[in-house]
Amino acid sequence: MGIKNNIEKFQAELKPVKVRLIAVSKTHSVDKIREAYESGQRIFGENRVQELTDKQPQLPADIEWHLIGHLQRNKVKYIVPFISLIHSVDSRKLLEEINTQGEKVNRVIHCLLQVYIAREETKFGFDISEVEQLFQSDIASLKFIDIDGLMGIATLTENKEQIRSEFKSLKDLFDRLKQQHLPSNSQMKELSMGMSADYKIAIEEGSTFVRVGTAIFGGRENNLKI
Ligand SMILES: *Cc1c(COP(=O)(O)O)cnc(C)c1O
């Protein structure tokens, strides 16, 4: 099975349920990304700013680039000119910096809030209560930000019921927020959850974006990491 077959298989599986595929191309070459592009894929996800800004100019301009990894505030300026969606906003300060840099290039930057749902210590993200507090605050004043929804990463485990319950906790928060009066620049329309190993569960639990790397491009070689 090559990249083309994998893309076609995912598109056939996701289209009927209206879930969009993000092809996670981190560590993979521009040639492999082009192969996926030629199979019809248009949304690609990267987790490092340096790698993203290296690849982006070498590839077609109609690709929608999504940042899915932790973003340092001093690197926001490099991606605001072209980024389509930042999945990994994990602090109020980062949101403010994205707003500042968005204003400089006169672009409203679409963001998701990354919520910590896993039972692991190392993951970034807001706690559920912090997200609720954020929406009670004055984020409507951040004119160059649109919050489109939430993102979460489940624990890396074989325990499917644990994964399901983590996705459910994110979906519950999403639904609760949806029923509230949200700030004018915030909506709950996108829920980014699910990766190669757990995307089927994520879809059953209400995902709108799945982020799939290995199941499309094959394994990643660590020494290719930039
Ligand atoms: C790498 C990565 C993915 C894709 O993981 P696979 O298991 O290769 O599908 C999805 N989301 C995030 C945040 C990632 O860093």
Coordinates of N, CA and C and ligand atoms in Angstrom, one line a residue:
M1 N 0.8 -1.2 0.0 CA 0.0 0.0 0.0 C 0.9 1.3 0.0
G2 N 0.7 2.1 -1.0 CA 1.4 3.3 -1.1 C 0.6 4.5 -0.5
I3 N 1.2 5.7 -0.5 CA 0.6 6.9 0.0 C -0.7 7.1 -0.7
K4 N -0.7 7.0 -2.0 CA -2.0 7.3 -2.8 C -3.1 6.4 -2.3
N5 N -2.8 5.1 -2.2 CA -3.9 4.1 -1.7 C -4.3 4.5 -0.3
N6 N -3.4 4.9 0.5 CA -3.8 5.2 1.9 C -4.7 6.4 1.9
I7 N -4.3 7.4 1.2 CA -5.2 8.7 1.1 C -6.6 8.3 0.6
E8 N -6.6 7.5 -0.4 CA -7.9 7.2 -1.0 C -8.8 6.4 -0.1
K9 N -8.1 5.5 0.7 CA -8.9 4.7 1.7 C -9.4 5.6 2.8
F10 N -8.6 6.5 3.3 CA -9.1 7.5 4.3 C -10.2 8.4 3.8
Q11 N -10.0 8.9 2.6 CA -11.0 9.8 2.0 C -12.4 9.0 1.9
A12 N -12.3 7.8 1.4 CA -13.5 7.0 1.3 C -14.2 6.7 2.6
E13 N -13.4 6.6 3.6 CA -13.9 6.3 5.0 C -14.5 7.5 5.7
L14 N -13.8 8.6 5.4 CA -14.2 9.9 6.2 C -15.3 10.7 5.5
K15 N -15.3 10.6 4.2 CA -16.3 11.5 3.5 C -17.7 11.3 4.0
P16 N -18.2 10.0 4.0 CA -19.6 9.8 4.4 C -19.9 10.4 5.8
V17 N -18.9 10.4 6.7 CA -19.2 10.9 8.1 C -18.8 12.4 8.2
K18 N -18.4 13.0 7.1 CA -18.1 14.4 7.1 C -16.9 14.8 8.1
V19 N -16.0 13.9 8.2 CA -14.8 14.2 9.0 C -13.7 14.5 8.0
R20 N -12.9 15.5 8.4 CA -11.8 15.9 7.5 C -10.4 15.3 7.9
L21 N -9.6 15.0 6.9 CA -8.4 14.3 7.1 C -7.2 15.3 7.1
I22 N -6.4 15.4 8.2 CA -5.2 16.1 8.2 C -4.1 15.1 8.0
A23 N -3.3 15.2 6.9 CA -2.2 14.3 6.7 C -1.0 14.8 7.4
V24 N -0.6 14.2 8.5 CA 0.5 14.6 9.3 C 1.8 14.2 8.7
S25 N 2.5 15.2 8.2 CA 3.6 15.0 7.3 C 5.0 15.2 8.0
K26 N 4.9 15.5 9.3 CA 6.2 15.7 10.1 C 7.2 14.6 9.8
T27 N 8.4 15.0 9.7 CA 9.6 14.2 9.4 C 9.6 13.6 7.9
H28 N 8.5 13.7 7.2 CA 8.5 13.2 5.9 C 8.9 14.2 4.8
S29 N 9.4 13.7 3.7 CA 10.0 14.6 2.7 C 8.9 15.3 1.9
V30 N 9.4 16.4 1.3 CA 8.6 17.2 0.4 C 8.0 16.3 -0.8
D31 N 8.8 15.4 -1.2 CA 8.4 14.5 -2.3 C 7.2 13.6 -1.8
K32 N 7.2 13.1 -0.6 CA 6.1 12.3 -0.1 C 4.9 13.2 0.1
I33 N 5.1 14.4 0.5 CA 3.9 15.3 0.6 C 3.3 15.6 -0.7
R34 N 4.2 15.8 -1.7 CA 3.7 16.0 -3.1 C 2.9 14.8 -3.6
E35 N 3.3 13.6 -3.3 CA 2.6 12.4 -3.7 C 1.2 12.4 -3.1
A36 N 1.1 12.8 -1.8 CA -0.2 12.9 -1.2 C -1.1 14.0 -1.8
Y37 N -0.4 15.1 -2.1 CA -1.1 16.2 -2.7 C -1.7 15.7 -4.1
E38 N -0.9 15.0 -4.8 CA -1.3 14.6 -6.2 C -2.4 13.5 -6.1
S39 N -2.6 12.9 -4.9 CA -3.7 12.0 -4.6 C -5.0 12.8 -4.2
G40 N -4.9 14.1 -4.1 CA -6.0 14.9 -3.8 C -6.0 15.5 -2.4
Q41 N -5.0 15.1 -1.6 CA -5.0 15.6 -0.2 C -4.6 17.1 -0.2
R42 N -5.3 17.9 0.6 CA -5.0 19.4 0.6 C -4.6 19.9 2.0
I43 N -5.0 19.1 3.1 CA -4.7 19.6 4.4 C -3.5 18.8 5.0
F44 N -2.5 19.5 5.4 CA -1.3 18.8 6.0 C -1.0 19.4 7.3
G45 N -0.5 18.6 8.2 CA -0.2 19.0 9.6 C 1.3 18.8 9.9
E46 N 1.9 19.8 10.5 CA 3.3 19.7 11.0 C 3.3 20.1 12.4
N47 N 4.3 19.6 13.1 CA 4.4 19.9 14.6 C 5.5 20.8 14.9
R48 N 6.4 21.1 14.0 CA 7.5 22.0 14.3 C 7.6 23.2 13.3
V49 N 7.7 24.4 13.9 CA 7.7 25.6 13.1 C 8.8 25.6 12.0
Q50 N 10.0 25.2 12.4 CA 11.2 25.3 11.5 C 10.9 24.4 10.3
E51 N 10.4 23.2 10.6 CA 10.2 22.2 9.5 C 9.0 22.7 8.6
L52 N 8.0 23.3 9.2 CA 6.9 23.8 8.5 C 7.3 24.9 7.5
T53 N 8.1 25.8 8.1 CA 8.5 27.0 7.2 C 9.5 26.6 6.2
D54 N 10.2 25.5 6.4 CA 11.1 25.0 5.3 C 10.3 24.4 4.2
K55 N 9.3 23.6 4.5 CA 8.5 22.9 3.5 C 7.5 23.8 2.8
Q56 N 6.9 24.7 3.5 CA 5.8 25.4 2.9 C 6.1 26.1 1.6
P57 N 7.2 26.8 1.4 CA 7.5 27.5 0.1 C 7.8 26.5 -1.0
Q58 N 8.1 25.3 -0.7 CA 8.5 24.3 -1.7 C 7.3 23.6 -2.3
L59 N 6.1 23.8 -1.7 CA 4.9 23.1 -2.1 C 3.8 24.0 -2.6
P60 N 2.8 23.4 -3.3 CA 1.7 24.2 -3.9 C 1.0 25.1 -2.9
A61 N 0.7 26.3 -3.4 CA 0.1 27.4 -2.5 C -1.3 27.1 -2.0
D62 N -2.0 26.1 -2.6 CA -3.3 25.9 -2.1 C -3.4 24.8 -1.0
I63 N -2.2 24.4 -0.5 CA -2.2 23.5 0.6 C -2.6 24.3 1.9
E64 N -3.5 23.7 2.7 CA -3.9 24.3 4.0 C -2.9 23.7 5.0
W65 N -2.1 24.5 5.6 CA -1.2 24.0 6.6 C -1.7 24.2 8.0
H66 N -1.7 23.1 8.8 CA -2.2 23.2 10.2 C -1.0 22.9 11.1
L67 N -0.8 23.7 12.1 CA 0.2 23.4 13.1 C -0.4 22.6 14.2
I68 N 0.1 21.5 14.5 CA -0.5 20.6 15.5 C 0.4 20.4 16.7
G69 N 1.6 20.9 16.7 CA 2.5 20.7 17.9 C 2.7 22.0 18.7
H70 N 3.3 21.8 19.8 CA 3.5 22.9 20.8 C 4.2 24.1 20.1
L71 N 3.6 25.3 20.3 CA 4.1 26.5 19.6 C 4.7 27.5 20.7
Q72 N 6.0 27.8 20.4 CA 6.6 28.8 21.3 C 6.2 30.2 20.9
R73 N 6.1 31.1 21.8 CA 5.6 32.4 21.5 C 6.5 33.2 20.5
N74 N 7.8 33.0 20.7 CA 8.7 33.7 19.8 C 8.8 33.2 18.3
K75 N 8.0 32.1 18.1 CA 8.0 31.5 16.7 C 6.6 31.8 16.0
V76 N 5.7 32.4 16.7 CA 4.4 32.7 16.1 C 4.5 33.5 14.8
K77 N 5.4 34.5 14.8 CA 5.6 35.4 13.7 C 5.9 34.7 12.4
Y78 N 6.6 33.6 12.5 CA 7.0 32.9 11.3 C 5.9 32.2 10.5
I79 N 4.8 31.9 11.3 CA 3.7 31.1 10.6 C 2.5 31.9 10.3
V80 N 2.3 33.1 11.0 CA 1.0 33.8 10.8 C 0.8 34.2 9.3
P81 N 1.8 34.4 8.5 CA 1.5 34.8 7.1 C 0.7 33.8 6.3
F82 N 0.8 32.5 6.7 CA 0.2 31.5 5.8 C -0.6 30.4 6.6
I83 N -0.5 30.3 7.9 CA -1.1 29.2 8.6 C -2.6 29.2 8.5
S84 N -3.2 28.0 8.3 CA -4.7 27.9 8.2 C -5.4 27.7 9.5
L85 N -4.7 26.8 10.3 CA -5.3 26.5 11.6 C -4.2 26.1 12.6
I86 N -4.2 26.7 13.8 CA -3.3 26.3 14.8 C -4.1 25.5 15.8
H87 N -3.7 24.2 15.9 CA -4.5 23.3 16.8 C -4.0 23.3 18.3
S88 N -2.9 23.9 18.5 CA -2.2 23.6 19.7 C -2.0 24.9 20.6
V89 N -3.0 25.7 20.7 CA -3.0 26.8 21.6 C -3.2 26.4 23.0
D90 N -2.2 26.6 23.9 CA -2.2 26.0 25.2 C -2.1 27.0 26.3
S91 N -2.1 28.3 26.0 CA -2.1 29.3 27.0 C -2.7 30.6 26.5
R92 N -3.1 31.4 27.5 CA -3.7 32.7 27.2 C -2.6 33.6 26.6
K93 N -1.4 33.5 27.1 CA -0.3 34.4 26.6 C 0.0 34.0 25.1
L94 N -0.1 32.8 24.8 CA 0.1 32.4 23.4 C -1.0 33.0 22.5
L95 N -2.2 32.9 23.0 CA -3.3 33.4 22.2 C -3.1 34.9 22.0
E96 N -2.6 35.6 23.0 CA -2.4 37.1 22.9 C -1.3 37.4 21.8
E97 N -0.2 36.6 21.9 CA 0.9 36.7 20.9 C 0.4 36.5 19.5
I98 N -0.4 35.4 19.3 CA -1.0 35.1 18.0 C -1.8 36.3 17.5
N99 N -2.6 36.9 18.4 CA -3.4 38.1 18.1 C -2.5 39.2 17.6
T100 N -1.4 39.5 18.4 CA -0.5 40.6 18.0 C 0.1 40.4 16.7
Q101 N 0.6 39.2 16.4 CA 1.2 38.9 15.1 C 0.2 38.8 14.0
G102 N -1.0 38.4 14.3 CA -2.0 38.4 13.2 C -2.3 39.8 12.8
E103 N -2.4 40.7 13.8 CA -2.7 42.1 13.5 C -1.6 42.7 12.6
K104 N -0.3 42.3 12.8 CA 0.8 42.9 12.0 C 0.7 42.5 10.5
V105 N 0.1 41.3 10.3 CA 0.0 40.8 8.9 C -1.4 41.0 8.4
N106 N -2.3 41.5 9.3 CA -3.7 41.8 8.9 C -4.4 40.5 8.5
R107 N -4.2 39.5 9.3 CA -4.9 38.2 9.1 C -5.5 37.8 10.4
V108 N -6.8 37.3 10.3 CA -7.4 36.7 11.5 C -6.9 35.2 11.5
I109 N -6.3 34.8 12.6 CA -5.7 33.5 12.7 C -6.7 32.5 13.4
H110 N -7.0 31.5 12.7 CA -7.9 30.5 13.3 C -7.1 29.5 14.2
C111 N -7.7 29.3 15.4 CA -7.1 28.5 16.4 C -8.0 27.5 17.0
L112 N -7.4 26.5 17.6 CA -8.2 25.5 18.5 C -7.4 25.6 19.8
L113 N -8.2 25.4 20.9 CA -7.6 25.3 22.2 C -7.3 23.9 22.4
Q114 N -6.0 23.6 22.8 CA -5.6 22.2 23.1 C -6.0 22.0 24.6
V115 N -6.7 20.9 24.8 CA -7.2 20.6 26.1 C -6.5 19.3 26.5
Y116 N -6.0 19.3 27.8 CA -5.3 18.2 28.4 C -6.3 17.1 28.8
I117 N -6.4 16.0 28.1 CA -7.4 15.0 28.4 C -6.7 13.7 28.8
A118 N -5.4 13.5 28.5 CA -4.7 12.3 28.7 C -4.2 12.1 30.2
R119 N -4.0 10.8 30.6 CA -3.5 10.6 31.9 C -2.0 10.5 31.8
E120 N -1.4 11.4 31.2 CA 0.1 11.4 31.0 C 0.6 12.8 31.5
E121 N 1.8 12.8 32.0 CA 2.3 14.0 32.6 C 2.9 15.0 31.6
T122 N 3.3 14.5 30.4 CA 4.1 15.3 29.5 C 3.3 16.2 28.5
K123 N 2.0 16.0 28.4 CA 1.3 16.7 27.4 C 1.0 18.1 27.7
F124 N 1.0 19.0 26.7 CA 0.6 20.4 26.8 C -0.9 20.5 26.8
G125 N -1.4 21.6 27.3 CA -2.8 21.9 27.1 C -3.4 22.5 28.3
F126 N -4.6 23.1 28.1 CA -5.4 23.7 29.1 C -6.1 22.6 29.9
D127 N -6.4 22.8 31.2 CA -7.3 21.9 31.9 C -8.7 22.3 31.5
I128 N -9.7 21.4 31.7 CA -11.1 21.7 31.3 C -11.6 23.0 32.0
S129 N -11.2 23.2 33.3 CA -11.7 24.4 34.0 C -11.1 25.6 33.5
E130 N -9.8 25.5 33.0 CA -9.1 26.7 32.5 C -9.8 27.2 31.2
V131 N -10.3 26.2 30.4 CA -11.0 26.6 29.1 C -12.3 27.3 29.5
E132 N -13.0 26.8 30.5 CA -14.2 27.4 30.8 C -14.0 28.9 31.3
Q133 N -12.9 29.0 32.1 CA -12.5 30.4 32.6 C -12.2 31.3 31.4
L134 N -11.4 30.8 30.5 CA -11.0 31.6 29.4 C -12.2 32.2 28.6
F135 N -13.2 31.4 28.4 CA -14.4 31.9 27.7 C -15.2 32.9 28.6
Q136 N -15.0 32.9 29.9 CA -15.6 33.9 30.7 C -14.9 35.2 30.7
S137 N -13.7 35.2 30.1 CA -12.8 36.4 30.2 C -13.1 37.2 28.9
D138 N -12.2 38.3 28.7 CA -12.5 39.2 27.6 C -11.8 38.8 26.3
I139 N -11.8 37.6 25.9 CA -11.1 37.2 24.7 C -11.7 37.8 23.4
A140 N -13.0 38.3 23.5 CA -13.6 39.0 22.4 C -12.7 40.2 21.9
S141 N -11.9 40.7 22.8 CA -11.1 41.9 22.5 C -9.9 41.4 21.6
L142 N -9.7 40.2 21.4 CA -8.6 39.7 20.5 C -9.1 39.6 19.1
K143 N -9.0 40.7 18.4 CA -9.7 40.8 17.1 C -9.1 40.0 16.0
F144 N -7.9 39.6 16.2 CA -7.2 38.8 15.1 C -7.1 37.3 15.4
I145 N -8.0 36.9 16.2 CA -8.1 35.5 16.6 C -9.5 35.0 16.3
D146 N -9.7 33.9 15.8 CA -10.9 33.1 15.8 C -10.7 31.8 16.5
I147 N -11.4 31.5 17.5 CA -11.3 30.2 18.1 C -12.4 29.3 17.5
D148 N -12.0 28.3 16.8 CA -12.9 27.5 16.0 C -13.4 26.2 16.8
G149 N -12.7 25.9 17.9 CA -13.0 24.7 18.6 C -11.9 24.2 19.5
L150 N -11.9 22.9 19.7 CA -11.0 22.3 20.6 C -10.1 21.1 20.0
M151 N -9.0 20.9 20.6 CA -8.1 19.7 20.2 C -7.7 19.0 21.4
G152 N -7.6 17.6 21.2 CA -7.1 16.8 22.3 C -6.3 15.6 21.8
I153 N -5.4 15.1 22.7 CA -4.6 13.9 22.4 C -4.9 12.9 23.5
A154 N -5.4 11.8 23.1 CA -5.6 10.7 24.1 C -4.3 10.1 24.6
T155 N -4.4 9.4 25.7 CA -3.3 8.6 26.2 C -2.9 7.6 25.2
L156 N -1.6 7.4 25.0 CA -1.1 6.3 24.2 C -1.2 5.0 25.0
T157 N -2.2 4.3 24.7 CA -2.5 3.0 25.4 C -3.3 2.1 24.6
E158 N -3.2 0.8 24.9 CA -4.0 -0.2 24.2 C -5.4 -0.2 24.8
N159 N -5.7 0.4 25.9 CA -7.0 0.4 26.5 C -8.0 1.3 25.8
K160 N -8.8 0.7 25.0 CA -9.7 1.4 24.2 C -10.8 2.2 25.0
E161 N -11.2 1.6 26.1 CA -12.2 2.3 26.9 C -11.6 3.5 27.5
Q162 N -10.4 3.5 27.9 CA -9.7 4.7 28.4 C -9.7 5.8 27.4
I163 N -9.3 5.4 26.2 CA -9.2 6.4 25.1 C -10.6 7.0 24.8
R164 N -11.6 6.1 24.8 CA -12.9 6.5 24.5 C -13.4 7.5 25.6
S165 N -13.1 7.2 26.8 CA -13.6 8.1 27.9 C -12.8 9.5 27.8
E166 N -11.6 9.5 27.4 CA -10.9 10.7 27.3 C -11.5 11.6 26.1
F167 N -11.8 10.9 25.0 CA -12.4 11.7 23.9 C -13.8 12.2 24.3
K168 N -14.5 11.3 25.1 CA -15.9 11.7 25.6 C -15.8 13.0 26.4
S169 N -14.7 13.0 27.3 CA -14.6 14.2 28.2 C -14.4 15.5 27.4
L170 N -13.7 15.4 26.2 CA -13.5 16.5 25.4 C -14.8 16.9 24.6
K171 N -15.5 15.9 24.2 CA -16.7 16.1 23.5 C -17.8 16.8 24.4
D172 N -17.8 16.3 25.7 CA -18.7 16.9 26.7 C -18.4 18.4 26.9
L173 N -17.1 18.7 27.0 CA -16.8 20.1 27.1 C -17.2 20.9 25.9
F174 N -16.9 20.4 24.8 CA -17.3 21.0 23.5 C -18.8 21.3 23.4
D175 N -19.6 20.3 23.8 CA -21.0 20.5 23.8 C -21.5 21.5 24.8
R176 N -20.9 21.4 26.0 CA -21.3 22.4 27.1 C -21.0 23.8 26.6
L177 N -19.8 24.0 26.0 CA -19.4 25.4 25.6 C -20.3 25.8 24.4
K178 N -20.7 24.9 23.6 CA -21.6 25.2 22.4 C -22.9 25.8 22.9
Q179 N -23.4 25.3 24.0 CA -24.7 25.8 24.6 C -24.6 27.1 25.3
Q180 N -23.3 27.5 25.6 CA -23.1 28.8 26.3 C -23.1 30.0 25.3
H181 N -23.2 31.2 25.9 CA -23.0 32.4 25.1 C -21.5 32.6 25.0
L182 N -21.0 32.3 23.8 CA -19.5 32.4 23.7 C -19.1 33.8 23.2
P183 N -17.9 34.2 23.4 CA -17.4 35.5 22.9 C -17.6 35.5 21.3
S184 N -17.7 36.7 20.8 CA -18.0 36.9 19.4 C -17.0 36.2 18.4
N185 N -15.8 36.1 18.9 CA -14.7 35.5 18.0 C -14.5 34.0 18.3
S186 N -15.5 33.4 19.0 CA -15.3 32.0 19.4 C -16.5 31.2 19.0
Q187 N -16.2 30.0 18.4 CA -17.3 29.1 18.1 C -16.9 27.7 18.5
M188 N -17.8 26.8 18.6 CA -17.5 25.4 18.8 C -18.0 24.7 17.6
K189 N -17.1 24.7 16.5 CA -17.5 23.9 15.3 C -16.5 22.8 14.9
E190 N -15.3 22.9 15.4 CA -14.3 21.9 15.1 C -13.8 21.2 16.4
L191 N -13.7 19.9 16.2 CA -13.2 19.1 17.3 C -12.1 18.2 16.7
S192 N -10.8 18.5 17.0 CA -9.7 17.8 16.5 C -9.3 16.7 17.4
M193 N -9.6 15.5 17.1 CA -9.2 14.4 17.9 C -9.1 13.1 17.1
G194 N -8.1 12.3 17.4 CA -7.9 11.0 16.7 C -6.6 11.1 15.8
M195 N -5.8 10.0 16.0 CA -4.6 9.8 15.3 C -4.6 8.4 14.6
S196 N -3.5 8.0 14.1 CA -3.5 6.7 13.4 C -4.1 5.5 14.2
A197 N -3.7 5.5 15.5 CA -4.1 4.3 16.3 C -5.6 4.4 16.9
D198 N -6.1 5.7 16.9 CA -7.4 5.8 17.7 C -8.4 6.6 16.9
Y199 N -8.2 6.8 15.6 CA -9.1 7.7 14.9 C -10.5 7.2 14.8
K200 N -10.6 5.8 14.7 CA -12.0 5.3 14.6 C -12.8 5.6 15.9
I201 N -12.2 5.5 17.0 CA -12.9 5.8 18.3 C -13.2 7.3 18.3
A202 N -12.3 8.1 17.8 CA -12.5 9.5 17.8 C -13.7 9.9 17.0
I203 N -13.8 9.3 15.8 CA -14.9 9.6 14.9 C -16.3 9.2 15.6
E204 N -16.3 8.0 16.2 CA -17.5 7.6 17.0 C -17.8 8.6 18.1
E205 N -16.8 9.3 18.6 CA -17.1 10.2 19.7 C -17.2 11.6 19.2
G206 N -17.3 11.9 17.9 CA -17.7 13.2 17.5 C -16.6 14.1 16.9
S207 N -15.5 13.5 16.5 CA -14.4 14.3 15.9 C -14.8 14.9 14.6
T208 N -14.3 16.1 14.3 CA -14.5 16.6 12.9 C -13.2 16.7 12.1
F209 N -12.0 16.6 12.8 CA -10.7 16.5 12.1 C -9.9 15.4 12.7
V210 N -9.5 14.5 11.9 CA -8.5 13.5 12.4 C -7.1 13.8 11.9
R211 N -6.1 13.6 12.7 CA -4.7 13.9 12.4 C -4.0 12.6 12.2
V212 N -3.7 12.3 11.0 CA -3.2 10.9 10.7 C -1.8 11.0 10.0
G213 N -0.8 10.4 10.6 CA 0.5 10.4 10.1 C 0.9 9.0 9.6
T214 N 1.3 8.2 10.6 CA 1.8 6.8 10.3 C 0.9 6.0 9.3
A215 N -0.4 6.1 9.5 CA -1.2 5.3 8.6 C -1.3 5.7 7.2
I216 N -0.7 6.9 6.9 CA -0.6 7.4 5.5 C 0.8 7.3 5.0
F217 N 1.7 7.8 5.8 CA 3.1 7.9 5.3 C 4.0 6.8 5.8
G218 N 3.6 5.9 6.7 CA 4.4 4.9 7.2 C 5.2 5.5 8.4
G219 N 6.1 4.7 8.9 CA 6.8 5.1 10.2 C 7.7 6.3 10.0
R220 N 7.9 6.9 11.1 CA 8.8 8.1 11.1 C 10.2 7.7 11.6
E221 N 11.2 8.2 10.9 CA 12.6 7.9 11.4 C 12.9 9.1 12.3
N222 N 13.3 8.8 13.5 CA 13.6 9.9 14.5 C 14.7 10.8 14.0
N223 N 15.7 10.2 13.3 CA 16.8 11.1 12.9 C 16.5 12.0 11.8
L224 N 15.3 12.0 11.3 CA 14.8 12.9 10.3 C 14.2 14.2 10.9
K225 N 14.0 14.1 12.2 CA 13.4 15.2 13.0 C 14.3 16.5 12.9
I226 N 13.7 17.6 12.6 CA 14.5 18.8 12.4 C 14.5 19.5 13.8
Ligands
LIG1 C1 2.5 13.1 15.2 C2 1.1 13.6 15.6 C3 0.0 13.0 15.0 C4 0.0 11.9 14.1 O1 0.3 10.7 14.7 P1 0.3 9.2 14.0 O2 0.2 8.3 15.1 O3 1.5 9.1 13.2 O4 -1.0 9.2 13.2 C5 -1.3 13.5 15.4 N1 -1.4 14.6 16.3 C6 -0.3 15.2 16.8 C7 -0.4 16.3 17.8 C8 1.0 14.7 16.5 O5 2.1 15.3 17.0

